[in-house]
Amino acid sequence: MLDRSIYGAQEIILVYGITSYQMKKVSEESETQPLVTLVGNKIDLEHNRTVKPEKHLRFCQENGFNSHFVSAKARDSVFLCFQKVVAEILGIKLNKAEIEQSQRVVKADIVNYNQEPMARAVNPSRSCVCAVG
């Protein structure tokens, strides 16, 4: 039945949730094999992860699949995943600017709260940097 569903397909995208340990091997014989991409979803739930990234990557390597991790809920890396899939189908190599364009940018305001004056200024010209990754 799978061969009828994917007849003429150029790409198959398999998506699973990283919080569930159900990953099965898919193999079908046909004259032209479509590209297969395995997408680990729900990366926003890292604290509930049961499928380790190493297991995902090893499974992809063993089966010749492309690999991506996304969060559909948080919209993290979804566009980039599809952009890479389409680029591979078309035989286009994405450049660094095209890849970075779809990455999420977090904007933050720096708030300077008034604090009680310190008895002694340790380093008054010191500056602070905050990075969110």
Coordinates of N, CA and C in Angstrom, one line a residue:
M1 N 0.8 -1.2 0.0 CA 0.0 0.0 0.0 C 0.9 1.3 0.0
L2 N 2.0 1.2 0.7 CA 2.9 2.4 0.8 C 3.4 2.8 -0.6
D3 N 3.6 1.7 -1.5 CA 4.2 2.0 -2.8 C 3.1 2.8 -3.6
R4 N 1.9 2.6 -3.4 CA 0.8 3.3 -4.1 C 0.7 4.7 -3.6
S5 N 0.9 4.9 -2.3 CA 0.8 6.2 -1.7 C 2.0 7.1 -2.1
I6 N 3.2 6.6 -2.4 CA 4.3 7.4 -2.6 C 4.7 7.4 -4.1
Y7 N 3.9 6.8 -5.0 CA 4.3 6.7 -6.4 C 4.6 8.0 -6.9
G8 N 5.7 8.2 -7.5 CA 6.1 9.5 -8.1 C 6.6 10.6 -7.1
A9 N 6.6 10.2 -5.9 CA 7.1 11.2 -4.9 C 8.5 11.5 -5.0
Q10 N 8.9 12.7 -4.8 CA 10.3 13.1 -4.8 C 10.9 13.1 -3.4
E11 N 10.1 13.3 -2.4 CA 10.5 13.3 -1.0 C 9.4 12.8 -0.1
I12 N 9.9 12.1 0.9 CA 9.0 11.6 2.0 C 9.5 12.2 3.3
I13 N 8.6 12.8 4.0 CA 8.9 13.4 5.3 C 8.2 12.6 6.4
L14 N 9.0 12.0 7.2 CA 8.5 11.2 8.3 C 8.7 12.0 9.6
V15 N 7.6 12.3 10.3 CA 7.7 13.1 11.5 C 7.3 12.3 12.7
Y16 N 8.0 12.4 13.8 CA 7.7 11.7 15.0 C 8.0 12.7 16.2
G17 N 7.3 12.5 17.3 CA 7.6 13.3 18.5 C 8.7 12.7 19.3
I18 N 9.6 13.5 19.7 CA 10.8 13.1 20.5 C 10.4 12.6 21.9
T19 N 9.2 12.8 22.3 CA 8.8 12.4 23.6 C 8.2 11.0 23.6
S20 N 8.1 10.4 22.5 CA 7.6 9.0 22.3 C 8.7 8.1 21.7
Y21 N 8.8 7.0 22.2 CA 9.9 6.1 21.7 C 9.3 5.1 20.6
Q22 N 8.6 5.6 19.6 CA 8.1 4.7 18.6 C 8.6 5.2 17.2
M23 N 9.7 4.5 16.8 CA 10.3 4.8 15.5 C 10.4 3.4 14.8
K24 N 9.9 3.3 13.6 CA 9.9 2.0 12.9 C 10.6 2.2 11.6
K25 N 11.3 1.2 11.1 CA 12.0 1.3 9.9 C 11.0 1.1 8.7
V26 N 11.2 2.0 7.7 CA 10.3 2.0 6.6 C 11.2 1.7 5.4
S27 N 10.8 0.6 4.7 CA 11.6 0.2 3.5 C 10.7 -0.3 2.4
E28 N 10.8 0.3 1.3 CA 10.0 -0.2 0.1 C 10.9 -0.3 -1.1
E29 N 10.7 -1.3 -1.9 CA 11.4 -1.5 -3.1 C 10.7 -0.8 -4.2
S30 N 11.4 0.0 -5.0 CA 10.8 0.6 -6.2 C 11.9 1.0 -7.1
E31 N 11.6 1.4 -8.4 CA 12.6 1.7 -9.3 C 13.3 3.0 -8.9
T32 N 12.5 4.0 -8.6 CA 13.1 5.3 -8.2 C 12.8 5.6 -6.7
Q33 N 13.8 5.6 -5.9 CA 13.6 5.8 -4.5 C 13.5 7.3 -4.2
P34 N 12.4 7.8 -3.5 CA 12.4 9.2 -3.2 C 13.4 9.5 -2.0
L35 N 13.7 10.7 -1.8 CA 14.5 11.1 -0.7 C 13.6 11.0 0.6
V36 N 14.2 10.6 1.7 CA 13.5 10.5 2.9 C 14.1 11.4 4.0
T37 N 13.3 12.1 4.6 CA 13.7 13.0 5.7 C 13.0 12.6 7.0
L38 N 13.7 12.3 8.0 CA 13.2 12.0 9.3 C 13.2 13.3 10.2
V39 N 12.1 13.7 10.7 CA 12.0 14.9 11.4 C 11.6 14.6 12.9
G40 N 12.4 15.0 13.8 CA 12.1 14.9 15.2 C 11.4 16.1 15.6
N41 N 10.1 16.0 16.0 CA 9.3 17.2 16.4 C 9.3 17.3 17.9
K42 N 8.7 18.4 18.4 CA 8.6 18.7 19.8 C 9.9 19.0 20.5
I43 N 10.8 19.6 19.8 CA 12.1 20.0 20.5 C 11.9 21.0 21.6
D44 N 10.7 21.6 21.7 CA 10.4 22.5 22.8 C 10.1 21.7 24.1
L45 N 10.0 20.4 24.0 CA 9.7 19.6 25.1 C 11.0 18.8 25.5
E46 N 12.1 19.4 25.4 CA 13.4 18.7 25.6 C 13.4 18.0 27.0
H47 N 12.8 18.5 28.0 CA 12.8 17.9 29.3 C 12.0 16.6 29.3
N48 N 11.2 16.3 28.3 CA 10.4 15.1 28.2 C 11.0 14.1 27.1
R49 N 12.2 14.5 26.6 CA 12.7 13.7 25.5 C 13.0 12.2 25.9
T50 N 12.6 11.3 25.1 CA 12.9 9.9 25.3 C 13.8 9.4 24.1
V51 N 13.7 10.0 22.9 CA 14.6 9.6 21.8 C 15.8 10.6 21.8
K52 N 16.9 10.0 22.1 CA 18.1 10.8 22.2 C 18.6 11.3 20.8
P53 N 19.1 12.5 20.6 CA 19.6 12.9 19.3 C 20.5 11.9 18.6
E54 N 21.4 11.3 19.4 CA 22.3 10.3 18.8 C 21.6 9.1 18.2
K55 N 20.5 8.7 18.8 CA 19.7 7.6 18.3 C 19.1 8.0 17.0
H56 N 18.5 9.2 17.0 CA 17.8 9.8 15.8 C 18.9 9.8 14.6
L57 N 20.0 10.4 14.9 CA 21.1 10.6 13.9 C 21.6 9.3 13.4
R58 N 21.8 8.3 14.3 CA 22.3 7.0 13.9 C 21.3 6.3 13.0
F59 N 20.0 6.4 13.4 CA 18.9 5.8 12.6 C 18.9 6.4 11.1
C60 N 19.1 7.7 11.1 CA 19.1 8.4 9.8 C 20.3 7.9 9.0
Q61 N 21.4 7.8 9.6 CA 22.7 7.4 8.9 C 22.5 5.9 8.4
E62 N 22.0 5.1 9.2 CA 21.9 3.6 8.8 C 20.9 3.5 7.7
N63 N 19.9 4.3 7.6 CA 18.9 4.2 6.6 C 19.0 5.2 5.4
G64 N 20.0 6.0 5.4 CA 20.2 7.0 4.3 C 19.2 8.1 4.3
F65 N 18.6 8.5 5.5 CA 17.6 9.5 5.6 C 18.3 10.9 5.9
N66 N 17.7 11.9 5.5 CA 18.1 13.3 6.0 C 17.5 13.5 7.4
S67 N 18.1 14.3 8.1 CA 17.7 14.5 9.5 C 17.4 16.0 9.9
H68 N 16.3 16.2 10.6 CA 16.0 17.5 11.1 C 15.3 17.4 12.4
F69 N 15.4 18.5 13.2 CA 14.7 18.6 14.5 C 13.9 19.9 14.5
V70 N 12.6 19.9 14.8 CA 11.8 21.0 14.8 C 10.9 21.1 16.0
S71 N 10.2 22.2 16.2 CA 9.1 22.3 17.1 C 8.0 23.0 16.3
A72 N 7.0 22.2 15.9 CA 5.8 22.8 15.2 C 5.1 23.8 16.1
K73 N 5.0 23.5 17.4 CA 4.2 24.3 18.3 C 4.9 25.7 18.4
A74 N 6.2 25.7 18.6 CA 7.0 26.9 18.8 C 7.4 27.5 17.4
R75 N 7.1 26.8 16.4 CA 7.5 27.2 15.0 C 9.0 27.4 14.9
D76 N 9.7 26.5 15.6 CA 11.2 26.5 15.6 C 11.7 25.6 14.5
S77 N 12.4 26.1 13.5 CA 13.1 25.4 12.5 C 12.2 24.7 11.5
V78 N 10.9 24.9 11.5 CA 10.0 24.3 10.6 C 10.2 24.8 9.2
F79 N 10.3 26.1 9.0 CA 10.5 26.7 7.7 C 11.9 26.2 7.1
L80 N 12.9 26.2 8.0 CA 14.2 25.8 7.5 C 14.2 24.4 7.1
C81 N 13.5 23.5 7.8 CA 13.4 22.1 7.4 C 12.8 22.0 6.0
F82 N 11.7 22.6 5.8 CA 11.1 22.5 4.4 C 12.0 23.2 3.4
Q83 N 12.6 24.3 3.7 CA 13.5 24.9 2.8 C 14.7 24.0 2.4
K84 N 15.2 23.3 3.3 CA 16.3 22.3 3.0 C 15.8 21.1 2.2
V85 N 14.6 20.7 2.5 CA 14.0 19.6 1.7 C 13.8 20.0 0.3
V86 N 13.2 21.1 0.1 CA 13.0 21.6 -1.3 C 14.3 21.8 -2.0
A87 N 15.3 22.4 -1.3 CA 16.6 22.7 -2.0 C 17.2 21.3 -2.4
E88 N 17.1 20.3 -1.6 CA 17.7 19.0 -1.9 C 17.0 18.4 -3.2
I89 N 15.6 18.5 -3.2 CA 14.9 18.0 -4.4 C 15.4 18.7 -5.6
L90 N 15.6 20.0 -5.5 CA 16.0 20.8 -6.7 C 17.5 20.8 -7.0
G91 N 18.2 20.2 -6.1 CA 19.7 20.1 -6.3 C 20.4 21.4 -6.0
I92 N 19.8 22.2 -5.1 CA 20.4 23.5 -4.8 C 21.0 23.5 -3.4
K93 N 22.2 24.1 -3.3 CA 22.9 24.1 -2.0 C 22.6 25.5 -1.4
L94 N 22.0 25.5 -0.2 CA 21.7 26.7 0.5 C 23.0 27.3 1.0
N95 N 23.1 28.7 0.9 CA 24.2 29.3 1.5 C 23.9 29.7 2.9
K96 N 25.0 30.2 3.6 CA 24.8 30.5 5.0 C 23.8 31.6 5.3
A97 N 23.7 32.6 4.4 CA 22.7 33.7 4.6 C 21.3 33.1 4.5
E98 N 21.1 32.2 3.5 CA 19.7 31.6 3.4 C 19.3 30.8 4.6
I99 N 20.3 30.1 5.1 CA 20.0 29.3 6.3 C 19.7 30.1 7.5
E100 N 20.6 31.2 7.7 CA 20.4 32.0 8.9 C 19.2 32.9 8.8
Q101 N 18.7 33.2 7.6 CA 17.5 34.0 7.4 C 16.3 33.4 8.1
S102 N 16.2 32.0 8.1 CA 15.0 31.4 8.7 C 15.2 31.0 10.1
Q103 N 16.3 31.4 10.7 CA 16.5 31.1 12.1 C 15.8 32.1 13.0
R104 N 15.3 31.7 14.1 CA 14.6 32.6 15.0 C 15.5 33.6 15.7
V105 N 15.1 34.8 15.7 CA 15.8 35.9 16.5 C 15.0 36.2 17.7
V106 N 15.7 36.2 18.8 CA 15.0 36.6 20.1 C 15.4 38.0 20.4
K107 N 14.4 38.9 20.5 CA 14.7 40.3 20.8 C 14.4 40.5 22.3
A108 N 15.3 41.2 22.9 CA 15.1 41.5 24.4 C 15.4 42.9 24.7
D109 N 14.7 43.5 25.7 CA 15.0 44.8 26.1 C 15.9 44.7 27.4
I110 N 16.9 45.6 27.5 CA 17.7 45.6 28.7 C 17.1 46.6 29.6
V111 N 16.8 46.1 30.8 CA 16.1 47.0 31.8 C 17.1 47.2 32.9
N112 N 17.3 48.5 33.3 CA 18.3 48.9 34.3 C 17.4 49.2 35.6
Y113 N 17.4 48.3 36.5 CA 16.6 48.5 37.7 C 17.5 49.3 38.7
N114 N 16.9 50.2 39.4 CA 17.6 50.9 40.5 C 17.9 50.0 41.6
Q115 N 19.1 49.9 42.0 CA 19.5 49.1 43.2 C 20.0 50.0 44.3
E116 N 20.0 49.4 45.5 CA 20.6 50.2 46.6 C 22.0 50.5 46.3
P117 N 22.5 51.7 46.6 CA 23.9 52.0 46.4 C 24.8 51.0 47.2
M118 N 25.9 50.6 46.6 CA 26.8 49.7 47.2 C 27.7 50.6 48.1
A119 N 28.2 50.0 49.1 CA 29.1 50.7 50.0 C 30.4 51.1 49.3
R120 N 30.8 50.2 48.4 CA 32.1 50.4 47.7 C 31.9 49.9 46.3
A121 N 32.2 50.7 45.3 CA 32.1 50.3 43.9 C 33.3 49.5 43.5
V122 N 33.0 48.2 43.2 CA 34.0 47.3 42.8 C 34.7 47.6 41.5
N123 N 33.8 47.8 40.5 CA 34.3 48.1 39.2 C 33.2 48.9 38.5
P124 N 33.2 50.2 38.7 CA 32.1 51.1 38.2 C 32.0 51.1 36.7
S125 N 33.0 50.8 35.9 CA 32.9 50.9 34.5 C 32.6 49.5 33.8
R126 N 32.2 48.6 34.7 CA 31.9 47.2 34.2 C 30.6 47.2 33.4
S127 N 30.5 46.4 32.4 CA 29.3 46.3 31.6 C 28.9 44.8 31.7
C128 N 27.6 44.6 31.4 CA 27.1 43.2 31.4 C 26.5 42.9 30.1
V129 N 26.6 41.6 29.7 CA 26.1 41.1 28.4 C 25.2 39.9 28.8
C130 N 24.0 39.9 28.1 CA 23.1 38.8 28.3 C 22.9 38.1 27.0
A131 N 23.0 36.8 26.9 CA 22.8 36.2 25.6 C 21.7 35.1 25.8
V132 N 20.8 35.0 24.9 CA 19.7 34.0 25.0 C 19.9 33.1 23.8
G133 N 20.1 31.8 24.1 CA 20.4 30.8 23.0 C 19.3 29.9 22.7

